[in-house]
PDB file of C-alpha atoms in Angstrom:
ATOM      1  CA  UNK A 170     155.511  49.195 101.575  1.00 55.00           C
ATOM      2  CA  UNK A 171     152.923  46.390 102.327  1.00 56.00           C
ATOM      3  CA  UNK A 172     149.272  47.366 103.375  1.00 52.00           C
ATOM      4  CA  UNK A 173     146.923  45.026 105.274  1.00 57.00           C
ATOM      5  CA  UNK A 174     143.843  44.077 103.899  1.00 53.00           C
ATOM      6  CA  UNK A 175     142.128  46.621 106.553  1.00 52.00           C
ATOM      7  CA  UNK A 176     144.174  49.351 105.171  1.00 57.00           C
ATOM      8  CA  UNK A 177     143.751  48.572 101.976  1.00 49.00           C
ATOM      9  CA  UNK A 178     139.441  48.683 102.461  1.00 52.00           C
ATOM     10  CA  UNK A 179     140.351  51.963 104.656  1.00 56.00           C
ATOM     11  CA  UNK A 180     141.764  53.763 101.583  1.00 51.00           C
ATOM     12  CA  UNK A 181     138.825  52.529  99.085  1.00 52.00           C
ATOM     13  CA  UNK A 182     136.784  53.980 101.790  1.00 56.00           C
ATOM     14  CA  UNK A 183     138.178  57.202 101.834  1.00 52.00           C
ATOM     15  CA  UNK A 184     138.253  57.519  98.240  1.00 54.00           C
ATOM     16  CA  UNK A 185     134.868  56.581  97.715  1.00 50.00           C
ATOM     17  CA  UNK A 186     133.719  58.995 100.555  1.00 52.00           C
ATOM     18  CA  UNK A 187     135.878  62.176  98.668  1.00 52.00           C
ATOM     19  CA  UNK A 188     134.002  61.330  95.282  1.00 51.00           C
ATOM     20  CA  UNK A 189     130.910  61.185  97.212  1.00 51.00           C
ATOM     21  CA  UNK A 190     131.334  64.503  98.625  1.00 53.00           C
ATOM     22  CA  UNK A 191     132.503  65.993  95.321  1.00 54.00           C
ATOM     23  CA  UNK A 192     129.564  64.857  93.301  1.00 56.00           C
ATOM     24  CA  UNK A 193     126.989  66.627  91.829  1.00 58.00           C
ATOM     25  CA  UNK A 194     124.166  63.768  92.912  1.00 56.00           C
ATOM     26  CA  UNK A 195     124.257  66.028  96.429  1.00 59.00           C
ATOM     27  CA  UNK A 196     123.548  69.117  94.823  1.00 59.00           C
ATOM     28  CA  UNK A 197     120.247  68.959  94.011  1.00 59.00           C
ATOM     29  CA  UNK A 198     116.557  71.016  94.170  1.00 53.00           C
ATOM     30  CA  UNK A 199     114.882  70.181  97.521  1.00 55.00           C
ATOM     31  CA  UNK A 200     112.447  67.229  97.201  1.00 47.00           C
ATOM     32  CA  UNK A 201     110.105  68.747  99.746  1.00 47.00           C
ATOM     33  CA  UNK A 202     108.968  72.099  98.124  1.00 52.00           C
ATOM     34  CA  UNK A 203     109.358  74.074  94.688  1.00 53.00           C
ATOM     35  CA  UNK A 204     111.447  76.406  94.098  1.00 56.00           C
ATOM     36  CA  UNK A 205     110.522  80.093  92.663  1.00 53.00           C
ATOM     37  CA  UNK A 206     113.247  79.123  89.759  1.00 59.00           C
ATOM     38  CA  UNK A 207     111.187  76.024  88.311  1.00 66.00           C
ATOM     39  CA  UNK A 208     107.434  76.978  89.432  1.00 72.00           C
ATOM     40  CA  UNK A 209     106.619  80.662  88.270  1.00 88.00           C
ATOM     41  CA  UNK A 210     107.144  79.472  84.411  1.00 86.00           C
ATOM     42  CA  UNK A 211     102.987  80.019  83.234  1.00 91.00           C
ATOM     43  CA  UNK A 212      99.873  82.190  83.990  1.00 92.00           C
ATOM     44  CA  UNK A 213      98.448  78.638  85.291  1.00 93.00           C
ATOM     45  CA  UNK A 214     101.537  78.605  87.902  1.00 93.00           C
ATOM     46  CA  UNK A 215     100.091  82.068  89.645  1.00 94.00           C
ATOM     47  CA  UNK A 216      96.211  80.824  89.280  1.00 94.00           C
ATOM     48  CA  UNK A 217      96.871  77.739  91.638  1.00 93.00           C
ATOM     49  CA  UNK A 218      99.199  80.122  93.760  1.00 94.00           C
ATOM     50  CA  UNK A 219      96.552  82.804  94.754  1.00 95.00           C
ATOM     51  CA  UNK A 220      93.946  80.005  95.011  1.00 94.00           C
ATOM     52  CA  UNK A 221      94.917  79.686  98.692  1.00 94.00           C
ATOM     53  CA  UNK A 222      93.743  82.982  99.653  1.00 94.00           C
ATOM     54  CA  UNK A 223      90.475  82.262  98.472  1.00 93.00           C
ATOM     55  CA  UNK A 224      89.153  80.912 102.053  1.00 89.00           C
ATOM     56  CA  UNK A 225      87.540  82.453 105.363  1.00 86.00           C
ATOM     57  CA  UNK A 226      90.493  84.297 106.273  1.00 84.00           C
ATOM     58  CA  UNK A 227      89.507  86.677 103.554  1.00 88.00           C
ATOM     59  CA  UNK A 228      85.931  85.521 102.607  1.00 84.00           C
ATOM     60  CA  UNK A 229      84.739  85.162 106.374  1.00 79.00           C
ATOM     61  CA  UNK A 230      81.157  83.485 107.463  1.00 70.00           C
ATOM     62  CA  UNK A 231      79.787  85.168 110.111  1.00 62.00           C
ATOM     63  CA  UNK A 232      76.795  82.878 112.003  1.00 60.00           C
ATOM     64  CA  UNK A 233      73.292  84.083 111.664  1.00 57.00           C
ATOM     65  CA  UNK A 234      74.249  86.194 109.230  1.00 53.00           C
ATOM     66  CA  UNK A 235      71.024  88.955 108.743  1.00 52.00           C
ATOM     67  CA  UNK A 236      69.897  88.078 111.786  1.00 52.00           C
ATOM     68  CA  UNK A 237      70.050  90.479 114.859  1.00 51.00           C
ATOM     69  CA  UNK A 238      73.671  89.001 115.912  1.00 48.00           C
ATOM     70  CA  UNK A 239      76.697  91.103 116.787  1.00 49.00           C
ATOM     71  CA  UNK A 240      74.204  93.863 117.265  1.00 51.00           C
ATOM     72  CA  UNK A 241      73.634  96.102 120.692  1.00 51.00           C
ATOM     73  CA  UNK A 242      72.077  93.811 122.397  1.00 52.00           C
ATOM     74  CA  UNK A 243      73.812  90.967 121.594  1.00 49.00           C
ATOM     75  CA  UNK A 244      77.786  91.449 121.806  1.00 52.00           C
ATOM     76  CA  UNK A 245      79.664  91.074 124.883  1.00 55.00           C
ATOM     77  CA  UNK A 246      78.457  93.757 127.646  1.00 56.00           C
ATOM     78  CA  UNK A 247      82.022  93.407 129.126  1.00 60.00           C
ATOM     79  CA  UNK A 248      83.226  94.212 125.723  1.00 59.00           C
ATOM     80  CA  UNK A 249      81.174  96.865 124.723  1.00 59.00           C
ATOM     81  CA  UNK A 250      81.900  98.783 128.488  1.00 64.00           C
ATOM     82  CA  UNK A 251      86.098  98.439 128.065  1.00 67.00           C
ATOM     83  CA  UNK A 252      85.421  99.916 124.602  1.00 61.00           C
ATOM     84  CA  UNK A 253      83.745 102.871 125.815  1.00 63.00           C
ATOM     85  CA  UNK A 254      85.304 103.551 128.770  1.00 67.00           C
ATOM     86  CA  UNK A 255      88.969 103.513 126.535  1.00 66.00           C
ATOM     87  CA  UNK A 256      90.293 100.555 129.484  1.00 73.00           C
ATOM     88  CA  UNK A 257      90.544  97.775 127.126  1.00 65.00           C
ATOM     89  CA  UNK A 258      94.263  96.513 126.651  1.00 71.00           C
ATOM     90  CA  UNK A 259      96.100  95.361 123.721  1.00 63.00           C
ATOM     91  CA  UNK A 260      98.601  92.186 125.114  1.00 62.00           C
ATOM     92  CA  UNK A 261     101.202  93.099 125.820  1.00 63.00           C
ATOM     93  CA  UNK A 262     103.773  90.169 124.229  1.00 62.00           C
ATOM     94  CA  UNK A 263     102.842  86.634 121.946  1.00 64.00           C
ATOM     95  CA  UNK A 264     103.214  87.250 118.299  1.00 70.00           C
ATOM     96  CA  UNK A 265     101.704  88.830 114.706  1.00 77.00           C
ATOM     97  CA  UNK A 266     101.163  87.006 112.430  1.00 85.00           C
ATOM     98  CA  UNK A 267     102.705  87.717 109.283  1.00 87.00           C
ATOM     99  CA  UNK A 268     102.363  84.390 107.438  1.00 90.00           C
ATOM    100  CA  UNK A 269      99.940  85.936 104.856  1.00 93.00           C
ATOM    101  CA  UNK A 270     102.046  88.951 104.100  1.00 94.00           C
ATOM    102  CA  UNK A 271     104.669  87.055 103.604  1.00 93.00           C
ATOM    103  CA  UNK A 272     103.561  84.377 101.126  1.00 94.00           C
ATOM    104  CA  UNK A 273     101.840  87.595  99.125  1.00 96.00           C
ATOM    105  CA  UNK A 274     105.071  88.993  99.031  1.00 96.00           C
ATOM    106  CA  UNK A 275     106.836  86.125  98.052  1.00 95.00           C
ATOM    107  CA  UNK A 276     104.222  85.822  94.939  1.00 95.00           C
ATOM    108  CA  UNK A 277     104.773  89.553  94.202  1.00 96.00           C
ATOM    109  CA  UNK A 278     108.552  89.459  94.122  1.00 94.00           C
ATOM    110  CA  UNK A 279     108.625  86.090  91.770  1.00 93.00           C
ATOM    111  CA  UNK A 280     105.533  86.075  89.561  1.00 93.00           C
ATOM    112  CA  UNK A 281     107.912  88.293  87.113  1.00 92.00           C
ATOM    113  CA  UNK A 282     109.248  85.157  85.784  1.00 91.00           C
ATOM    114  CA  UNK A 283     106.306  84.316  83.878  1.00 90.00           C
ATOM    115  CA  UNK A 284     106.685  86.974  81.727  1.00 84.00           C
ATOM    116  CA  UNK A 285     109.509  85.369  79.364  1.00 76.00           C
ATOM    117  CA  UNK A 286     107.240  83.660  77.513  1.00 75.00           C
ATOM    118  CA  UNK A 287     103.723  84.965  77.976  1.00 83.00           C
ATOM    119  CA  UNK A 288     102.260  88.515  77.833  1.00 91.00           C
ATOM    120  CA  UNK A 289     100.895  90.660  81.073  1.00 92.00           C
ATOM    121  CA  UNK A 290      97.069  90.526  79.716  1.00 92.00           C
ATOM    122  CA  UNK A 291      97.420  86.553  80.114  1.00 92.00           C
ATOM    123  CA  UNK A 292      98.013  86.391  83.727  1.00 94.00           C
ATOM    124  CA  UNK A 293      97.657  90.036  85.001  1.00 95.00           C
ATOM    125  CA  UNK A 294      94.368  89.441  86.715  1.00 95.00           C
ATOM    126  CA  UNK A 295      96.037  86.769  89.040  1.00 96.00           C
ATOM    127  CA  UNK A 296      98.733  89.679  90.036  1.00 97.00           C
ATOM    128  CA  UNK A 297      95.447  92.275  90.794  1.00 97.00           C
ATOM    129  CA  UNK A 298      94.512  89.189  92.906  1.00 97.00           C
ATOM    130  CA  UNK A 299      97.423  88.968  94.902  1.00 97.00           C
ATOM    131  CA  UNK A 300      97.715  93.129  95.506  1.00 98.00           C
ATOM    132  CA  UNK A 301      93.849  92.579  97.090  1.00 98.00           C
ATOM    133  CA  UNK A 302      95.002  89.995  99.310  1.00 97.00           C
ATOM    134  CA  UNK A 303      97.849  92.045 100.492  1.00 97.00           C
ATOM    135  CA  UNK A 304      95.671  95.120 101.210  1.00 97.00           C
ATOM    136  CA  UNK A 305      92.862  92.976 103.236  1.00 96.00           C
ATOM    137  CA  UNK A 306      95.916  91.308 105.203  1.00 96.00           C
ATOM    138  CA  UNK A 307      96.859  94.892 105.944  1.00 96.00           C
ATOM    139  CA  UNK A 308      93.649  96.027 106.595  1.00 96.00           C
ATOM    140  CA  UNK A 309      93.008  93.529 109.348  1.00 93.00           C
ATOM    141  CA  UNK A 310      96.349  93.891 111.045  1.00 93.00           C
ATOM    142  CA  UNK A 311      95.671  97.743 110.915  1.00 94.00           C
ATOM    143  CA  UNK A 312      92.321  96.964 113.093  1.00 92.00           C
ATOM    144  CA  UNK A 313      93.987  95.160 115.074  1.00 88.00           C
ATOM    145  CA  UNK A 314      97.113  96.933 115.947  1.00 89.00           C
ATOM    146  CA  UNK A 315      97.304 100.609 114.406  1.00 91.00           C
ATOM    147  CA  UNK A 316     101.034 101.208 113.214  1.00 92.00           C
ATOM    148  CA  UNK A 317     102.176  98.028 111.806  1.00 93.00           C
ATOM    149  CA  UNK A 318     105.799  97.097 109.968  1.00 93.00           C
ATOM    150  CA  UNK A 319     104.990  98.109 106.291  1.00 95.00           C
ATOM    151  CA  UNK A 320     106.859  94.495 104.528  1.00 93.00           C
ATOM    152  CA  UNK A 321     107.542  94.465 100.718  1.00 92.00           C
ATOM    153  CA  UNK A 322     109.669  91.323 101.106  1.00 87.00           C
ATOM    154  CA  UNK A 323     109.222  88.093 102.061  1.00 84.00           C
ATOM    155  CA  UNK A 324     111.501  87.775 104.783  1.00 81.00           C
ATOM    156  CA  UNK A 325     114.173  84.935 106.469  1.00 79.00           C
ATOM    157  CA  UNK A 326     114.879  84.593 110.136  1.00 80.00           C
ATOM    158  CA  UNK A 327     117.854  86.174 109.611  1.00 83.00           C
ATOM    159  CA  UNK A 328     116.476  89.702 107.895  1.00 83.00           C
ATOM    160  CA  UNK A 329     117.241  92.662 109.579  1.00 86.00           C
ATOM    161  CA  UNK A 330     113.768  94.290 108.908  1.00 80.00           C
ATOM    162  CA  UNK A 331     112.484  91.623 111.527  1.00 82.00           C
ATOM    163  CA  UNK A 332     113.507  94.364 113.769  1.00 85.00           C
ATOM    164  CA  UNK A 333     112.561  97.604 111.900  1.00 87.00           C
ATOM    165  CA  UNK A 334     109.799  99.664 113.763  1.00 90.00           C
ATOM    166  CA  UNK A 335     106.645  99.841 112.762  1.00 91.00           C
ATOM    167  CA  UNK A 336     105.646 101.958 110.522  1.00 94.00           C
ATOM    168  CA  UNK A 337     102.820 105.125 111.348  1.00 95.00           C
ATOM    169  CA  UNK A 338      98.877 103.662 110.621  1.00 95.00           C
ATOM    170  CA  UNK A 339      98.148 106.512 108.419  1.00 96.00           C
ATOM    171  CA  UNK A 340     100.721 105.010 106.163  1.00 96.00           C
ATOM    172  CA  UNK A 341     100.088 101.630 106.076  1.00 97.00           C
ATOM    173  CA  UNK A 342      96.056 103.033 105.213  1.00 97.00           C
ATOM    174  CA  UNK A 343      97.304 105.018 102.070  1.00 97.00           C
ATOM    175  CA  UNK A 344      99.781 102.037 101.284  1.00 98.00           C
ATOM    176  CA  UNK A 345      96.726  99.899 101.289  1.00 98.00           C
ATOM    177  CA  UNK A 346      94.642 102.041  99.211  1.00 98.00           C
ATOM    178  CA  UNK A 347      97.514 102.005  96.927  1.00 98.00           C
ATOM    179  CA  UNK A 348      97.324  97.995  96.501  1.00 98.00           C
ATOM    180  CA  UNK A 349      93.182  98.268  96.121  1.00 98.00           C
ATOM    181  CA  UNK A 350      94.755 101.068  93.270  1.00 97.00           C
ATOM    182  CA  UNK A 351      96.590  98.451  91.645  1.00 98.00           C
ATOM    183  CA  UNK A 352      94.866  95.467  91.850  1.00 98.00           C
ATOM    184  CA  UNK A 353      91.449  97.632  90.103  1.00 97.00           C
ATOM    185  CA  UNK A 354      94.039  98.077  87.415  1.00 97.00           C
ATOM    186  CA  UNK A 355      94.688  94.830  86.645  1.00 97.00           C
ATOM    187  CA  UNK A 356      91.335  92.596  87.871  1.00 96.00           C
ATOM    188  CA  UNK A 357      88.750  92.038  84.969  1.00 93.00           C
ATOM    189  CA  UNK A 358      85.796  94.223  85.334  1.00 91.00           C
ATOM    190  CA  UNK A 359      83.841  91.163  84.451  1.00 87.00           C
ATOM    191  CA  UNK A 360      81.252  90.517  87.492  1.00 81.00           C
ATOM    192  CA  UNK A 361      80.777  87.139  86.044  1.00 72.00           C
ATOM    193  CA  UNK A 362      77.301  85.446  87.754  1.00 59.00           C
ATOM    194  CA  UNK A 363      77.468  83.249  90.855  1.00 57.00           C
ATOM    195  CA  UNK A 364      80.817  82.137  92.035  1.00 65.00           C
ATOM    196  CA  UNK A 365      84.106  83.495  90.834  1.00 83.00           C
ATOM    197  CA  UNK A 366      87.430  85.811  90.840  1.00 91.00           C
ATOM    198  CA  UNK A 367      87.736  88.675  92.550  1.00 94.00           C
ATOM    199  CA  UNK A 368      87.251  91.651  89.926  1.00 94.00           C
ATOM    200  CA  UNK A 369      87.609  95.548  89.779  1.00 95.00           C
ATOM    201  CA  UNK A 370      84.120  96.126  91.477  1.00 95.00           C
ATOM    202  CA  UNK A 371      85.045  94.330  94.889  1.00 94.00           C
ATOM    203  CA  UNK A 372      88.834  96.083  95.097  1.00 96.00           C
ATOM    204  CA  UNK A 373      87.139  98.872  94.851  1.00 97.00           C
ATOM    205  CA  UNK A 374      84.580  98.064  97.326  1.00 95.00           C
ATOM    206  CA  UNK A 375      87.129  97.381  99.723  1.00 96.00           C
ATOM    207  CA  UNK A 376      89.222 100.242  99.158  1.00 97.00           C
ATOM    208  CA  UNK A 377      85.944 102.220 100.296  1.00 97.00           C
ATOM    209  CA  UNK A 378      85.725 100.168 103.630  1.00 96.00           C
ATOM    210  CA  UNK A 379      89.568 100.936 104.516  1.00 97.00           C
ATOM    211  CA  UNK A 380      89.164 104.636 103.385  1.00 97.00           C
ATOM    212  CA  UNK A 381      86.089 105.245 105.586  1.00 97.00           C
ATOM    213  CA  UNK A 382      87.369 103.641 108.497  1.00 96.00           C
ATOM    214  CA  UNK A 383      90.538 105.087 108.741  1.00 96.00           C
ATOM    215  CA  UNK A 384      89.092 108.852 107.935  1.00 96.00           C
ATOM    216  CA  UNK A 385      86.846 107.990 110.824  1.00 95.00           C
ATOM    217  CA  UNK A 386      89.431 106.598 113.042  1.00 95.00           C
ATOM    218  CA  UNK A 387      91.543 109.336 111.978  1.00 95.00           C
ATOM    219  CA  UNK A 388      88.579 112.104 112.976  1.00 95.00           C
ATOM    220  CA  UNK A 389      87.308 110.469 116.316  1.00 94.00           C
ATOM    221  CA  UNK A 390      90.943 109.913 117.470  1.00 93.00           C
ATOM    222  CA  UNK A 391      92.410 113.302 116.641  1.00 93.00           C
ATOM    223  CA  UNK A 392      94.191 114.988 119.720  1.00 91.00           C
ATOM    224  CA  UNK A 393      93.987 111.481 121.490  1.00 90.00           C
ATOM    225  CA  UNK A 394      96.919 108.857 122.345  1.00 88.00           C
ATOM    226  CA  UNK A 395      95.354 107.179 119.198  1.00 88.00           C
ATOM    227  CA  UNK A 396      95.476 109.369 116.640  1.00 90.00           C
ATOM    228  CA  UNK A 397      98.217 110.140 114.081  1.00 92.00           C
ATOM    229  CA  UNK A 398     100.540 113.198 113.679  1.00 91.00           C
ATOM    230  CA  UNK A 399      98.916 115.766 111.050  1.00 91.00           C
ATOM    231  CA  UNK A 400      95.488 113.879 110.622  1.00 94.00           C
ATOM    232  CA  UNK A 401      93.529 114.340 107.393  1.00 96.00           C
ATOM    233  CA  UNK A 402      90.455 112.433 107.705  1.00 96.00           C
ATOM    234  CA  UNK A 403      88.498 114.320 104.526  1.00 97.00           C
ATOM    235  CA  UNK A 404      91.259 112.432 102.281  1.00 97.00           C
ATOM    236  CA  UNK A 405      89.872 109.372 103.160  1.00 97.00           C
ATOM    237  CA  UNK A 406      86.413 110.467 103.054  1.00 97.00           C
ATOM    238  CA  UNK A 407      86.949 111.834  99.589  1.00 97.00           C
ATOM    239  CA  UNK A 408      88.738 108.843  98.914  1.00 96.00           C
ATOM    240  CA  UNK A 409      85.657 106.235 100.017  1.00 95.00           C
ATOM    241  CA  UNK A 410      83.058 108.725  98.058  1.00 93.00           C
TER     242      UNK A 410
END
């Protein structure tokens, strides 16, 4: 059988193209991103990962701050009447966003991999860290929107708990407290002077704001379209004293 010169190049092709296809040079780690396999490896790794939480988001600036802003006579009159008189709306439709929760999770369901080679104490502050930011993220959806999908993993586009319902307010508040729990555990109790980490002190700070605002949201609200089924607002008291 004779073969042309164009069948002949048509064949190298094809081979070249199946060796191509079967080699490993494709199969390779994204060049765009790192993976949880190669980055969670040291205590150093989780450091620069919380780092991003450490901005307004969770360490807002309000203007004039300890002046007489945001006060009485100086918020919104339209605001303040739709608040009292119960007509202001939620929207309707648009989105939550649940960038931060999901990140946090992502940290919380990896950073185990550090722990081959180095022990808890070495990088256990940096997990209190992350629990914290969880809980505030909570706590400001919870403001915002009352019963709120409770997320412990960080989610695709293709999980099913995209659709799950949300889950009752009162519960995301004690599933909160339990982060501000954890992350006392593990943060240093080390105030340190002037700039620094979070530490025990502020977690627990925190867990004192969510506690008294839910017990009071929880007392005000009972018996109304806004409160919650069995309402125990002394637990949260007790909890925030």
């Amino acid at each position: 059988m004779k073969f042309s010169k164009l069948h002949i190049y048509g064949l190298v092709g094809i081979s070249l193209l199946t060796t191509s296809c079967n080699d490993k040079f494709l199969d390779r780690a994204p060049l765009d991103e790192v993976t949880a396999e190669v980055y969670f490896k040291k205590p150093k790794d989780l450091e620069t990962y919380v780092n991003q939480y450490y901005n307004q988001t969770f360490f807002p600036k309000y203007a004039n701050h300890g002046n007489d802003f945001n006060s009485d006579d100086q918020v919104n009159g339209q605001v303040i009447d739709e608040r009292l008189q119960g007509t202001r709306v939620i929207v309707g439709s648009g989105t939550i966003s649940f960038t931060n929760v999901r990140s946090i999770n992502y940290f919380l369901n990896n950073y185990q991999k550090v722990a081959d080679n180095n022990a808890f104490d070495s990088y256990k502050q940096f997990v209190g860290e992350a629990y914290y930011f969880k809980a505030v993220a909570y706590f400001n959806l919870l403001k915002t929107y009352g019963d709120i999908q409770w997320l412990d993993k960080d989610l695709g586009t293709m999980s099913p708990e995209l659709y799950a319902a949300r889950t009752p307010r009162n519960i995301v508040a004690d599933r909160i407290i339990a982060c501000l729990d954890t992350a006392a555990t593990y943060l240093s109790e080390d105030k340190g002077t002037g700039a620094g980490r979070l530490n025990k002190w502020i977690a627990l700070l925190m867990q004192s704001r969510v506690a008294l605002y839910e017990g009071s949201w929880q007392k005000y609200h009972n018996g109304t379209d806004f409160g919650v089924v069995n309402a125990d607002p002394n637990k949260y008291f007790n909890k925030a004293v």
